[in-house]
PDB file of C-alpha atoms in Angstrom:
ATOM      1  CA  UNK V  23      52.581  72.240  77.757  1.00 75.00           C
ATOM      2  CA  UNK V  24      52.491  75.793  78.952  1.00 81.00           C
ATOM      3  CA  UNK V  25      55.570  77.885  78.219  1.00 89.00           C
ATOM      4  CA  UNK V  26      56.879  81.418  78.267  1.00 94.00           C
ATOM      5  CA  UNK V  27      59.308  82.793  75.712  1.00 95.00           C
ATOM      6  CA  UNK V  28      61.417  85.877  76.097  1.00 96.00           C
ATOM      7  CA  UNK V  29      63.165  86.142  72.735  1.00 96.00           C
ATOM      8  CA  UNK V  30      65.754  88.701  73.773  1.00 95.00           C
ATOM      9  CA  UNK V  31      68.476  87.456  76.104  1.00 94.00           C
ATOM     10  CA  UNK V  32      70.212  90.810  76.428  1.00 96.00           C
ATOM     11  CA  UNK V  33      69.154  94.324  75.457  1.00 97.00           C
ATOM     12  CA  UNK V  34      71.112  97.559  75.740  1.00 97.00           C
ATOM     13  CA  UNK V  35      69.243 100.825  75.744  1.00 97.00           C
ATOM     14  CA  UNK V  36      70.516 104.368  76.056  1.00 97.00           C
ATOM     15  CA  UNK V  37      69.411 106.261  79.102  1.00 97.00           C
ATOM     16  CA  UNK V  38      66.302 108.247  78.255  1.00 97.00           C
ATOM     17  CA  UNK V  39      65.371 106.032  75.343  1.00 98.00           C
ATOM     18  CA  UNK V  40      62.250 103.925  75.218  1.00 97.00           C
ATOM     19  CA  UNK V  41      62.216 100.234  76.059  1.00 97.00           C
ATOM     20  CA  UNK V  42      60.178  97.247  75.005  1.00 98.00           C
ATOM     21  CA  UNK V  43      60.814  93.743  76.328  1.00 98.00           C
ATOM     22  CA  UNK V  44      59.024  90.950  74.559  1.00 98.00           C
ATOM     23  CA  UNK V  45      57.148  88.070  76.096  1.00 98.00           C
ATOM     24  CA  UNK V  46      55.095  85.374  74.423  1.00 96.00           C
ATOM     25  CA  UNK V  47      53.245  82.593  76.135  1.00 94.00           C
ATOM     26  CA  UNK V  48      51.706  79.312  75.163  1.00 91.00           C
ATOM     27  CA  UNK V  49      48.522  78.392  76.984  1.00 82.00           C
ATOM     28  CA  UNK V  50      45.066  77.297  75.896  1.00 73.00           C
ATOM     29  CA  UNK V  51      43.165  79.828  77.942  1.00 76.00           C
ATOM     30  CA  UNK V  52      43.857  83.331  79.192  1.00 74.00           C
ATOM     31  CA  UNK V  53      46.522  83.033  81.862  1.00 83.00           C
ATOM     32  CA  UNK V  54      47.510  85.358  84.613  1.00 88.00           C
ATOM     33  CA  UNK V  55      50.528  87.338  83.380  1.00 92.00           C
ATOM     34  CA  UNK V  56      53.308  88.920  85.379  1.00 93.00           C
ATOM     35  CA  UNK V  57      56.502  90.879  84.924  1.00 97.00           C
ATOM     36  CA  UNK V  58      59.149  90.742  87.620  1.00 96.00           C
ATOM     37  CA  UNK V  59      62.469  92.537  87.944  1.00 96.00           C
ATOM     38  CA  UNK V  60      65.506  91.147  89.708  1.00 93.00           C
ATOM     39  CA  UNK V  61      68.621  93.081  90.621  1.00 89.00           C
ATOM     40  CA  UNK V  62      71.878  91.129  91.031  1.00 84.00           C
ATOM     41  CA  UNK V  63      71.792  88.914  94.095  1.00 80.00           C
ATOM     42  CA  UNK V  64      68.298  90.037  95.008  1.00 84.00           C
ATOM     43  CA  UNK V  65      64.850  88.516  95.023  1.00 86.00           C
ATOM     44  CA  UNK V  66      62.019  89.251  92.631  1.00 90.00           C
ATOM     45  CA  UNK V  67      60.027  92.450  92.607  1.00 91.00           C
ATOM     46  CA  UNK V  68      56.637  92.499  90.928  1.00 92.00           C
ATOM     47  CA  UNK V  69      56.379  95.230  88.311  1.00 96.00           C
ATOM     48  CA  UNK V  70      52.863  94.581  87.125  1.00 95.00           C
ATOM     49  CA  UNK V  71      50.289  91.891  86.517  1.00 92.00           C
ATOM     50  CA  UNK V  72      47.333  91.134  84.302  1.00 92.00           C
ATOM     51  CA  UNK V  73      44.407  89.043  85.409  1.00 86.00           C
ATOM     52  CA  UNK V  74      41.508  90.420  83.341  1.00 85.00           C
ATOM     53  CA  UNK V  75      39.923  93.645  82.108  1.00 89.00           C
ATOM     54  CA  UNK V  76      41.849  96.476  80.496  1.00 91.00           C
ATOM     55  CA  UNK V  77      44.605  94.952  78.407  1.00 93.00           C
ATOM     56  CA  UNK V  78      46.986  97.857  79.056  1.00 97.00           C
ATOM     57  CA  UNK V  79      48.347  97.489  82.545  1.00 96.00           C
ATOM     58  CA  UNK V  80      50.233 100.104  84.482  1.00 97.00           C
ATOM     59  CA  UNK V  81      52.889  99.072  86.936  1.00 97.00           C
ATOM     60  CA  UNK V  82      55.465 100.526  89.252  1.00 96.00           C
ATOM     61  CA  UNK V  83      58.511 102.543  88.235  1.00 95.00           C
ATOM     62  CA  UNK V  84      56.801 103.849  85.097  1.00 97.00           C
ATOM     63  CA  UNK V  85      56.435 100.464  83.428  1.00 98.00           C
ATOM     64  CA  UNK V  86      53.409  99.289  81.498  1.00 98.00           C
ATOM     65  CA  UNK V  87      52.510  96.148  79.597  1.00 98.00           C
ATOM     66  CA  UNK V  88      49.919  95.288  77.020  1.00 97.00           C
ATOM     67  CA  UNK V  89      48.171  91.957  76.747  1.00 95.00           C
ATOM     68  CA  UNK V  90      47.463  90.982  73.157  1.00 95.00           C
ATOM     69  CA  UNK V  91      45.429  87.808  73.012  1.00 92.00           C
ATOM     70  CA  UNK V  92      45.757  87.438  69.242  1.00 92.00           C
ATOM     71  CA  UNK V  93      49.533  87.441  69.518  1.00 94.00           C
ATOM     72  CA  UNK V  94      49.763  85.603  72.847  1.00 93.00           C
ATOM     73  CA  UNK V  95      52.008  88.407  73.982  1.00 96.00           C
ATOM     74  CA  UNK V  96      52.521  90.527  77.060  1.00 97.00           C
ATOM     75  CA  UNK V  97      55.274  92.988  76.202  1.00 98.00           C
ATOM     76  CA  UNK V  98      56.732  95.314  78.787  1.00 98.00           C
ATOM     77  CA  UNK V  99      57.342  98.947  77.920  1.00 98.00           C
ATOM     78  CA  UNK V 100      58.805 102.061  79.441  1.00 98.00           C
ATOM     79  CA  UNK V 101      58.925 105.406  77.636  1.00 97.00           C
ATOM     80  CA  UNK V 102      62.178 106.630  79.150  1.00 97.00           C
ATOM     81  CA  UNK V 103      64.707 104.310  80.719  1.00 98.00           C
ATOM     82  CA  UNK V 104      66.788 105.293  83.730  1.00 96.00           C
ATOM     83  CA  UNK V 105      70.199 103.871  84.589  1.00 96.00           C
ATOM     84  CA  UNK V 106      68.656 102.281  87.679  1.00 95.00           C
ATOM     85  CA  UNK V 107      66.452 100.139  85.459  1.00 97.00           C
ATOM     86  CA  UNK V 108      69.421  97.950  84.549  1.00 97.00           C
ATOM     87  CA  UNK V 109      68.472  94.505  85.850  1.00 96.00           C
ATOM     88  CA  UNK V 110      67.094  91.128  84.864  1.00 95.00           C
ATOM     89  CA  UNK V 111      63.465  91.050  83.787  1.00 97.00           C
ATOM     90  CA  UNK V 112      61.300  87.962  83.928  1.00 96.00           C
ATOM     91  CA  UNK V 113      57.931  87.392  82.345  1.00 96.00           C
ATOM     92  CA  UNK V 114      55.804  84.752  84.072  1.00 94.00           C
ATOM     93  CA  UNK V 115      52.540  82.973  83.511  1.00 91.00           C
ATOM     94  CA  UNK V 116      50.211  81.824  86.230  1.00 86.00           C
ATOM     95  CA  UNK V 117      47.614  79.246  85.378  1.00 76.00           C
ATOM     96  CA  UNK V 118      44.009  79.625  86.448  1.00 65.00           C
ATOM     97  CA  UNK V 119      44.279  76.680  88.762  1.00 67.00           C
ATOM     98  CA  UNK V 120      44.632  76.811  92.487  1.00 62.00           C
ATOM     99  CA  UNK V 121      47.894  75.452  93.767  1.00 64.00           C
ATOM    100  CA  UNK V 122      49.893  75.839  90.579  1.00 77.00           C
ATOM    101  CA  UNK V 123      53.221  77.626  90.394  1.00 85.00           C
ATOM    102  CA  UNK V 124      54.308  80.354  88.029  1.00 88.00           C
ATOM    103  CA  UNK V 125      56.087  79.457  84.833  1.00 90.00           C
ATOM    104  CA  UNK V 126      58.956  81.788  84.096  1.00 93.00           C
ATOM    105  CA  UNK V 127      60.611  82.866  80.897  1.00 94.00           C
ATOM    106  CA  UNK V 128      64.392  82.691  80.712  1.00 93.00           C
ATOM    107  CA  UNK V 129      64.705  86.377  81.387  1.00 95.00           C
ATOM    108  CA  UNK V 130      66.059  89.418  79.579  1.00 96.00           C
ATOM    109  CA  UNK V 131      69.066  91.296  80.864  1.00 96.00           C
ATOM    110  CA  UNK V 132      68.714  95.022  80.437  1.00 97.00           C
ATOM    111  CA  UNK V 133      71.795  97.188  80.275  1.00 97.00           C
ATOM    112  CA  UNK V 134      71.504 100.960  80.190  1.00 97.00           C
ATOM    113  CA  UNK V 135      74.191 103.001  78.517  1.00 95.00           C
ATOM    114  CA  UNK V 136      74.867 106.641  79.247  1.00 90.00           C
TER     115      UNK V 136
ATOM    116  CA  UNK E  27      51.023  94.201 101.004  1.00 69.00           C
ATOM    117  CA  UNK E  28      51.779  90.564 101.584  1.00 81.00           C
ATOM    118  CA  UNK E  29      55.296  89.818 102.731  1.00 89.00           C
ATOM    119  CA  UNK E  30      57.280  86.631 102.518  1.00 93.00           C
ATOM    120  CA  UNK E  31      60.532  86.231 104.372  1.00 94.00           C
ATOM    121  CA  UNK E  32      63.336  83.725 104.001  1.00 96.00           C
ATOM    122  CA  UNK E  33      65.980  82.765 106.490  1.00 97.00           C
ATOM    123  CA  UNK E  34      68.878  82.709 106.193  1.00 97.00           C
ATOM    124  CA  UNK E  35      69.564  85.097 103.359  1.00 95.00           C
ATOM    125  CA  UNK E  36      72.981  83.595 102.828  1.00 96.00           C
ATOM    126  CA  UNK E  37      74.556  80.393 104.081  1.00 97.00           C
ATOM    127  CA  UNK E  38      77.862  78.633 103.532  1.00 97.00           C
ATOM    128  CA  UNK E  39      78.153  74.991 104.506  1.00 96.00           C
ATOM    129  CA  UNK E  40      80.625  72.206 104.092  1.00 97.00           C
ATOM    130  CA  UNK E  41      80.087  69.351 101.707  1.00 97.00           C
ATOM    131  CA  UNK E  42      78.173  66.508 103.342  1.00 97.00           C
ATOM    132  CA  UNK E  43      76.296  68.626 105.855  1.00 97.00           C
ATOM    133  CA  UNK E  44      72.623  69.589 105.773  1.00 97.00           C
ATOM    134  CA  UNK E  45      71.155  73.060 105.726  1.00 98.00           C
ATOM    135  CA  UNK E  46      67.614  74.232 106.398  1.00 98.00           C
ATOM    136  CA  UNK E  47      66.009  77.213 104.712  1.00 98.00           C
ATOM    137  CA  UNK E  48      62.827  78.733 106.119  1.00 97.00           C
ATOM    138  CA  UNK E  49      60.091  80.472 104.185  1.00 96.00           C
ATOM    139  CA  UNK E  50      57.461  82.414 106.104  1.00 95.00           C
ATOM    140  CA  UNK E  51      54.381  84.311 105.048  1.00 92.00           C
ATOM    141  CA  UNK E  52      54.261  87.186 107.510  1.00 92.00           C
ATOM    142  CA  UNK E  53      50.801  88.641 107.172  1.00 87.00           C
ATOM    143  CA  UNK E  54      48.733  86.069 105.377  1.00 87.00           C
ATOM    144  CA  UNK E  55      48.075  82.374 105.376  1.00 87.00           C
ATOM    145  CA  UNK E  56      49.470  80.295 102.584  1.00 86.00           C
ATOM    146  CA  UNK E  57      48.144  76.802 102.100  1.00 82.00           C
ATOM    147  CA  UNK E  58      50.528  76.470  99.176  1.00 88.00           C
ATOM    148  CA  UNK E  59      54.147  77.519  98.941  1.00 92.00           C
ATOM    149  CA  UNK E  60      56.574  76.941  96.107  1.00 94.00           C
ATOM    150  CA  UNK E  61      60.311  76.403  96.078  1.00 96.00           C
ATOM    151  CA  UNK E  62      62.347  77.554  93.115  1.00 95.00           C
ATOM    152  CA  UNK E  63      66.011  77.238  92.293  1.00 96.00           C
ATOM    153  CA  UNK E  64      67.919  79.756  90.238  1.00 92.00           C
ATOM    154  CA  UNK E  65      71.331  79.144  88.738  1.00 86.00           C
ATOM    155  CA  UNK E  66      73.535  82.139  87.918  1.00 82.00           C
ATOM    156  CA  UNK E  67      72.160  84.194  85.073  1.00 79.00           C
ATOM    157  CA  UNK E  68      69.316  81.764  84.528  1.00 85.00           C
ATOM    158  CA  UNK E  69      65.623  81.667  85.161  1.00 88.00           C
ATOM    159  CA  UNK E  70      63.750  80.267  88.119  1.00 91.00           C
ATOM    160  CA  UNK E  71      63.057  76.571  87.959  1.00 93.00           C
ATOM    161  CA  UNK E  72      60.288  75.129  90.077  1.00 93.00           C
ATOM    162  CA  UNK E  73      61.561  72.444  92.421  1.00 95.00           C
ATOM    163  CA  UNK E  74      58.474  71.538  94.385  1.00 95.00           C
ATOM    164  CA  UNK E  75      55.056  72.582  95.550  1.00 92.00           C
ATOM    165  CA  UNK E  76      54.561  72.565  99.288  1.00 89.00           C
ATOM    166  CA  UNK E  77      51.072  72.044 100.655  1.00 85.00           C
ATOM    167  CA  UNK E  78      50.270  72.585 104.302  1.00 83.00           C
ATOM    168  CA  UNK E  79      49.612  69.358 106.086  1.00 83.00           C
ATOM    169  CA  UNK E  80      50.495  67.073 103.198  1.00 85.00           C
ATOM    170  CA  UNK E  81      53.471  65.813 101.272  1.00 89.00           C
ATOM    171  CA  UNK E  82      55.192  68.092  98.832  1.00 92.00           C
ATOM    172  CA  UNK E  83      54.899  67.543  95.108  1.00 92.00           C
ATOM    173  CA  UNK E  84      58.275  67.454  93.413  1.00 95.00           C
ATOM    174  CA  UNK E  85      59.056  68.350  89.830  1.00 93.00           C
ATOM    175  CA  UNK E  86      60.599  65.801  87.576  1.00 93.00           C
ATOM    176  CA  UNK E  87      64.302  65.416  88.217  1.00 93.00           C
ATOM    177  CA  UNK E  88      64.251  66.837  91.729  1.00 95.00           C
ATOM    178  CA  UNK E  89      65.331  64.331  94.371  1.00 94.00           C
ATOM    179  CA  UNK E  90      62.786  64.370  97.167  1.00 93.00           C
ATOM    180  CA  UNK E  91      65.150  62.608  99.561  1.00 95.00           C
ATOM    181  CA  UNK E  92      67.761  65.261  99.003  1.00 96.00           C
ATOM    182  CA  UNK E  93      65.500  68.291  99.133  1.00 97.00           C
ATOM    183  CA  UNK E  94      63.203  67.705 102.082  1.00 96.00           C
ATOM    184  CA  UNK E  95      60.218  69.985 102.305  1.00 95.00           C
ATOM    185  CA  UNK E  96      58.025  70.427 105.338  1.00 91.00           C
ATOM    186  CA  UNK E  97      54.977  72.688 105.419  1.00 89.00           C
ATOM    187  CA  UNK E  98      53.895  72.271 109.004  1.00 82.00           C
ATOM    188  CA  UNK E  99      51.832  75.415 109.372  1.00 89.00           C
ATOM    189  CA  UNK E 100      49.934  77.899 107.227  1.00 89.00           C
ATOM    190  CA  UNK E 101      52.789  80.388 107.489  1.00 92.00           C
ATOM    191  CA  UNK E 102      55.933  78.279 107.367  1.00 94.00           C
ATOM    192  CA  UNK E 103      57.560  75.973 104.866  1.00 94.00           C
ATOM    193  CA  UNK E 104      61.099  74.660 105.197  1.00 96.00           C
ATOM    194  CA  UNK E 105      63.500  73.287 102.623  1.00 97.00           C
ATOM    195  CA  UNK E 106      66.311  71.105 103.908  1.00 97.00           C
ATOM    196  CA  UNK E 107      69.171  70.324 101.589  1.00 98.00           C
ATOM    197  CA  UNK E 108      70.569  67.063 102.896  1.00 97.00           C
ATOM    198  CA  UNK E 109      74.145  65.915 102.400  1.00 97.00           C
ATOM    199  CA  UNK E 110      74.881  69.035 100.426  1.00 97.00           C
ATOM    200  CA  UNK E 111      77.417  69.002  97.607  1.00 96.00           C
ATOM    201  CA  UNK E 112      79.012  71.866  95.696  1.00 96.00           C
ATOM    202  CA  UNK E 113      76.600  71.336  92.807  1.00 95.00           C
ATOM    203  CA  UNK E 114      73.760  72.225  95.194  1.00 96.00           C
ATOM    204  CA  UNK E 115      75.152  75.732  95.448  1.00 96.00           C
ATOM    205  CA  UNK E 116      72.466  78.000  94.099  1.00 95.00           C
ATOM    206  CA  UNK E 117      69.958  80.719  94.846  1.00 95.00           C
ATOM    207  CA  UNK E 118      66.794  79.280  96.375  1.00 97.00           C
ATOM    208  CA  UNK E 119      63.613  81.331  96.277  1.00 96.00           C
ATOM    209  CA  UNK E 120      60.283  80.526  97.834  1.00 96.00           C
ATOM    210  CA  UNK E 121      56.891  81.957  97.063  1.00 93.00           C
ATOM    211  CA  UNK E 122      53.577  81.777  98.840  1.00 90.00           C
ATOM    212  CA  UNK E 123      50.244  81.832  97.143  1.00 83.00           C
ATOM    213  CA  UNK E 124      47.647  84.103  98.691  1.00 75.00           C
ATOM    214  CA  UNK E 125      44.224  82.572  98.423  1.00 68.00           C
ATOM    215  CA  UNK E 126      42.371  85.576  99.738  1.00 68.00           C
ATOM    216  CA  UNK E 127      39.745  86.877  97.433  1.00 56.00           C
ATOM    217  CA  UNK E 128      39.661  85.661  93.864  1.00 53.00           C
ATOM    218  CA  UNK E 129      43.215  86.327  92.770  1.00 57.00           C
ATOM    219  CA  UNK E 130      45.784  83.623  93.008  1.00 63.00           C
ATOM    220  CA  UNK E 131      48.717  85.933  93.352  1.00 72.00           C
ATOM    221  CA  UNK E 132      52.105  84.721  94.520  1.00 82.00           C
ATOM    222  CA  UNK E 133      54.497  86.615  96.718  1.00 88.00           C
ATOM    223  CA  UNK E 134      58.185  85.894  96.585  1.00 91.00           C
ATOM    224  CA  UNK E 135      60.729  85.760  99.333  1.00 93.00           C
ATOM    225  CA  UNK E 136      64.066  87.564  98.964  1.00 93.00           C
ATOM    226  CA  UNK E 137      65.933  84.336  98.309  1.00 94.00           C
ATOM    227  CA  UNK E 138      68.663  82.353 100.036  1.00 96.00           C
ATOM    228  CA  UNK E 139      72.137  82.071  98.579  1.00 95.00           C
ATOM    229  CA  UNK E 140      73.571  78.636  99.384  1.00 97.00           C
ATOM    230  CA  UNK E 141      77.261  77.983  98.898  1.00 97.00           C
ATOM    231  CA  UNK E 142      78.589  74.497  99.529  1.00 97.00           C
ATOM    232  CA  UNK E 143      82.345  74.264  99.927  1.00 97.00           C
TER     233      UNK E 143
END
C-alpha cells in the first residue's frame, strides 16, 4: 500500500538557520508529490509540488524540495528560516489515478527559536 | 488560482443534533471532492471520496450513515454529521480535484472546526 513517512515529529531551528524536513514515500511508480503548511487552526497552504521534469522544485516563501527517485524522498529545504515559518508541515503523495485522494504523512512541527 | 470554500468555518452543536458542512469550488468544476478529518496535532485522514451524481465512497471504518455526503452539483459537496457526539468533534477539511488540463491537482478548503457539546 502507498504510504508517506515523515520521520521527524518535531524540529526546532534557530531563526536564520537552514532547514530540511524529510519525507519518504512508498509507491511503485512516480507519484505526484506535495508539501503543505498548516498554521494552528488554519487550513492547508500548498508550498510546492512535483509532477515531472526538473527534480528540484521551487515553491513559495523561499522553500524548495528535491525529488530523489533512488531514495524515494522529497525533502523540503529552506536556506534561512524566519520566525513566521513556525507551523505544521505535511508531505503528501498523489497517485496518478483520476479520482484518488492525497495520502498525507503524519506531519512535522517546526518551531523557530530566536 | 482555484479556490475552495467551506461553510461554516466553525460550528458548535449539541450532542444528538445534526450539522451540515458545505464545500464549494468557486471558480472551477470538481467532479470529485474529498472529505478529510484531522484530530488535534495529527495528520489528515481521508473519510470519503465524493463524486458528483453518484454515491460517495467511504474509507474503511467511516460510518456512511453517520457522515452523509451529497455531491449534487459540480461545485458543491456537503457533509452532514448526523446525531453528533462529542467524539465527532474535529477539524473537517474538504478538497476538490481540478481535472482541467493534465494535472490532477487538489485544492483544499480552509476547514471547519466542529465542536459537539
